[in-house]
Amino acid sequence: MGRIKEISRKPVHRRKRNPVVYLICEGTETEIRYFKGFRSRGCHIDIIPIPSQYKAADHLVRKTRATMGTAPYYPDEGDVIWCVFDRDDNTDMALRNAKQTAEREGYRLAYSNPSFELWFLLHFVDQKAAVIDPQAAVRMLKQPGRLEGYAKNQDLYTLLKPMQEKAIERAKRRICALTEEKAEIFCRQSDPVTTVVELVGYLNSKR
C-alpha cells in the first residue's frame, strides 16, 4: 500500500484551517467517548472507528487509508493520524508489523497492553505488575475508590481530568523503565504499558 498522497493545492487566498487530528480506533465506545473530551476550538479531532474485520493491529494500520475514505488529509498543514489499539489477541509479529507500517506511512500509534482501561487505571494507581488480560484490567478499575460503576459507554473525560497529570507521570515512568531495559514496547511481554499517554500529551498541546 502506498503512502497517503498529500493533496496538492494551488496557492489561493483562503481562511486558515485548523489542523485535524485523525484517530483511527478499534473501539466503538470507550476510546471514542473519552477522546471527544479533548475537542476544542483549536483542536479538531475526527474519530473514525475501524471496521470489525480490520481489528488486528497490523490490519488496522494497513487499512487506515481505506477507513478514512474521502476525509481530507493535509500533513503539510499539520494534519496527523493516530492509530489507537490494544494488545487483545495480537501476536508479537502483528504488533511488530503494525509498528513498521506506521513508521513507513507516517502514522503515530497509541498502544495499550493489555487494554485501554490501563490508561484509566493509571489515574488511580501506579500499576507496575502485569494485568494479564482486559477483563483483569476492568476488575481492577472497578475496585473501591476507583471507577466502581465503570461501563464502556460512560463519558469519563471530565471525571478523570483532575487526575490526568498523575496518569501521565505513571505511564511515562513505565515507558522509561522499559526503554532503559531495552525492552520492546510493542509486544505482548510489555504488560503493563500504554502509549496513550503520548496521544494525550499531543492533544493537550493543541488546545
mmCIF file of N, CA and C in Angstrom, residues 86-96 111-114 130-134 174 184-193:
data_model
loop_
_atom_site.group_PDB
_atom_site.id
_atom_site.type_symbol
_atom_site.label_atom_id
_atom_site.label_comp_id
_atom_site.label_asym_id
_atom_site.label_seq_id
_atom_site.Cartn_x
_atom_site.Cartn_y
_atom_site.Cartn_z
ATOM 1 N N ASP A 86 -5.380 -1.996 21.158
ATOM 2 C CA ASP A 86 -4.944 -2.731 22.345
ATOM 3 C C ASP A 86 -4.177 -3.987 21.945
ATOM 4 N N ARG A 87 -3.621 -4.648 22.961
ATOM 5 C CA ARG A 87 -2.922 -5.904 22.704
ATOM 6 C C ARG A 87 -3.882 -6.983 22.218
ATOM 7 N N ASP A 88 -4.988 -7.151 22.941
ATOM 8 C CA ASP A 88 -6.001 -8.150 22.586
ATOM 9 C C ASP A 88 -5.342 -9.492 22.242
ATOM 10 N N ASP A 89 -5.719 -10.066 21.094
ATOM 11 C CA ASP A 89 -5.156 -11.350 20.675
ATOM 12 C C ASP A 89 -4.017 -11.190 19.673
ATOM 13 N N ASN A 90 -3.517 -9.983 19.531
ATOM 14 C CA ASN A 90 -2.446 -9.747 18.570
ATOM 15 C C ASN A 90 -1.188 -10.528 18.933
ATOM 16 N N THR A 91 -0.557 -11.088 17.936
ATOM 17 C CA THR A 91 0.728 -11.750 18.138
ATOM 18 C C THR A 91 1.830 -10.698 18.127
ATOM 19 N N ASP A 92 3.004 -11.078 18.573
ATOM 20 C CA ASP A 92 4.134 -10.151 18.524
ATOM 21 C C ASP A 92 4.435 -9.747 17.080
ATOM 22 N N MET A 93 4.269 -10.678 16.149
ATOM 23 C CA MET A 93 4.517 -10.355 14.744
ATOM 24 C C MET A 93 3.535 -9.308 14.240
ATOM 25 N N ALA A 94 2.247 -9.447 14.612
ATOM 26 C CA ALA A 94 1.243 -8.477 14.191
ATOM 27 C C ALA A 94 1.549 -7.093 14.757
ATOM 28 N N LEU A 95 1.973 -7.053 16.015
ATOM 29 C CA LEU A 95 2.316 -5.779 16.642
ATOM 30 C C LEU A 95 3.552 -5.164 15.993
ATOM 31 N N ARG A 96 4.532 -5.996 15.688
ATOM 32 C CA ARG A 96 5.749 -5.518 15.031
ATOM 33 C C ARG A 96 5.436 -4.979 13.631
ATOM 34 N N TYR A 111 -0.779 2.572 21.782
ATOM 35 C CA TYR A 111 -0.918 1.139 22.062
ATOM 36 C C TYR A 111 -1.070 0.890 23.560
ATOM 37 N N SER A 112 -2.037 0.038 23.926
ATOM 38 C CA SER A 112 -2.240 -0.305 25.332
ATOM 39 C C SER A 112 -2.137 -1.810 25.531
ATOM 40 N N ASN A 113 -1.370 -2.193 26.534
ATOM 41 C CA ASN A 113 -1.183 -3.604 26.871
ATOM 42 C C ASN A 113 -1.499 -3.789 28.358
ATOM 43 N N PRO A 114 -2.617 -4.454 28.723
ATOM 44 C CA PRO A 114 -3.401 -5.298 27.839
ATOM 45 C C PRO A 114 -4.560 -4.595 27.132
ATOM 46 N N ALA A 130 2.018 -7.056 36.021
ATOM 47 C CA ALA A 130 1.250 -7.431 34.832
ATOM 48 C C ALA A 130 -0.238 -7.498 35.159
ATOM 49 N N VAL A 131 -1.058 -7.067 34.194
ATOM 50 C CA VAL A 131 -2.508 -7.045 34.380
ATOM 51 C C VAL A 131 -3.153 -8.290 33.771
ATOM 52 N N ILE A 132 -2.427 -9.024 32.971
ATOM 53 C CA ILE A 132 -2.824 -10.303 32.363
ATOM 54 C C ILE A 132 -3.738 -10.146 31.163
ATOM 55 N N ASP A 133 -4.949 -9.607 31.372
ATOM 56 C CA ASP A 133 -5.879 -9.516 30.248
ATOM 57 C C ASP A 133 -6.862 -8.354 30.463
ATOM 58 N N PRO A 134 -7.643 -7.996 29.431
ATOM 59 C CA PRO A 134 -8.582 -6.868 29.542
ATOM 60 C C PRO A 134 -9.588 -7.036 30.673
ATOM 61 N N ARG A 174 6.699 4.184 33.294
ATOM 62 C CA ARG A 174 6.738 2.786 32.840
ATOM 63 C C ARG A 174 7.412 2.674 31.475
ATOM 64 N N GLU A 184 11.147 -4.212 24.160
ATOM 65 C CA GLU A 184 10.242 -3.778 23.100
ATOM 66 C C GLU A 184 8.896 -3.406 23.714
ATOM 67 N N ILE A 185 8.398 -2.236 23.398
ATOM 68 C CA ILE A 185 7.118 -1.787 23.929
ATOM 69 C C ILE A 185 5.955 -2.429 23.175
ATOM 70 N N PHE A 186 6.097 -2.518 21.848
ATOM 71 C CA PHE A 186 5.016 -3.065 21.031
ATOM 72 C C PHE A 186 5.129 -4.594 20.937
ATOM 73 N N CYS A 187 4.863 -5.224 22.064
ATOM 74 C CA CYS A 187 4.873 -6.686 22.117
ATOM 75 C C CYS A 187 4.000 -7.128 23.286
ATOM 76 N N ARG A 188 3.699 -8.391 23.360
ATOM 77 C CA ARG A 188 2.818 -8.912 24.405
ATOM 78 C C ARG A 188 3.476 -8.875 25.780
ATOM 79 N N GLN A 189 4.795 -9.006 25.827
ATOM 80 C CA GLN A 189 5.511 -9.107 27.092
ATOM 81 C C GLN A 189 5.666 -7.757 27.816
ATOM 82 N N SER A 190 5.279 -6.667 27.196
ATOM 83 C CA SER A 190 5.470 -5.347 27.806
ATOM 84 C C SER A 190 4.414 -5.010 28.860
ATOM 85 N N ASP A 191 3.449 -5.871 29.065
ATOM 86 C CA ASP A 191 2.364 -5.681 30.030
ATOM 87 C C ASP A 191 2.912 -5.365 31.428
ATOM 88 N N PRO A 192 2.490 -4.239 32.057
ATOM 89 C CA PRO A 192 1.548 -3.251 31.552
ATOM 90 C C PRO A 192 2.260 -2.060 30.926
ATOM 91 N N VAL A 193 1.696 -1.521 29.864
ATOM 92 C CA VAL A 193 2.230 -0.298 29.261
ATOM 93 C C VAL A 193 1.144 0.316 28.388
#
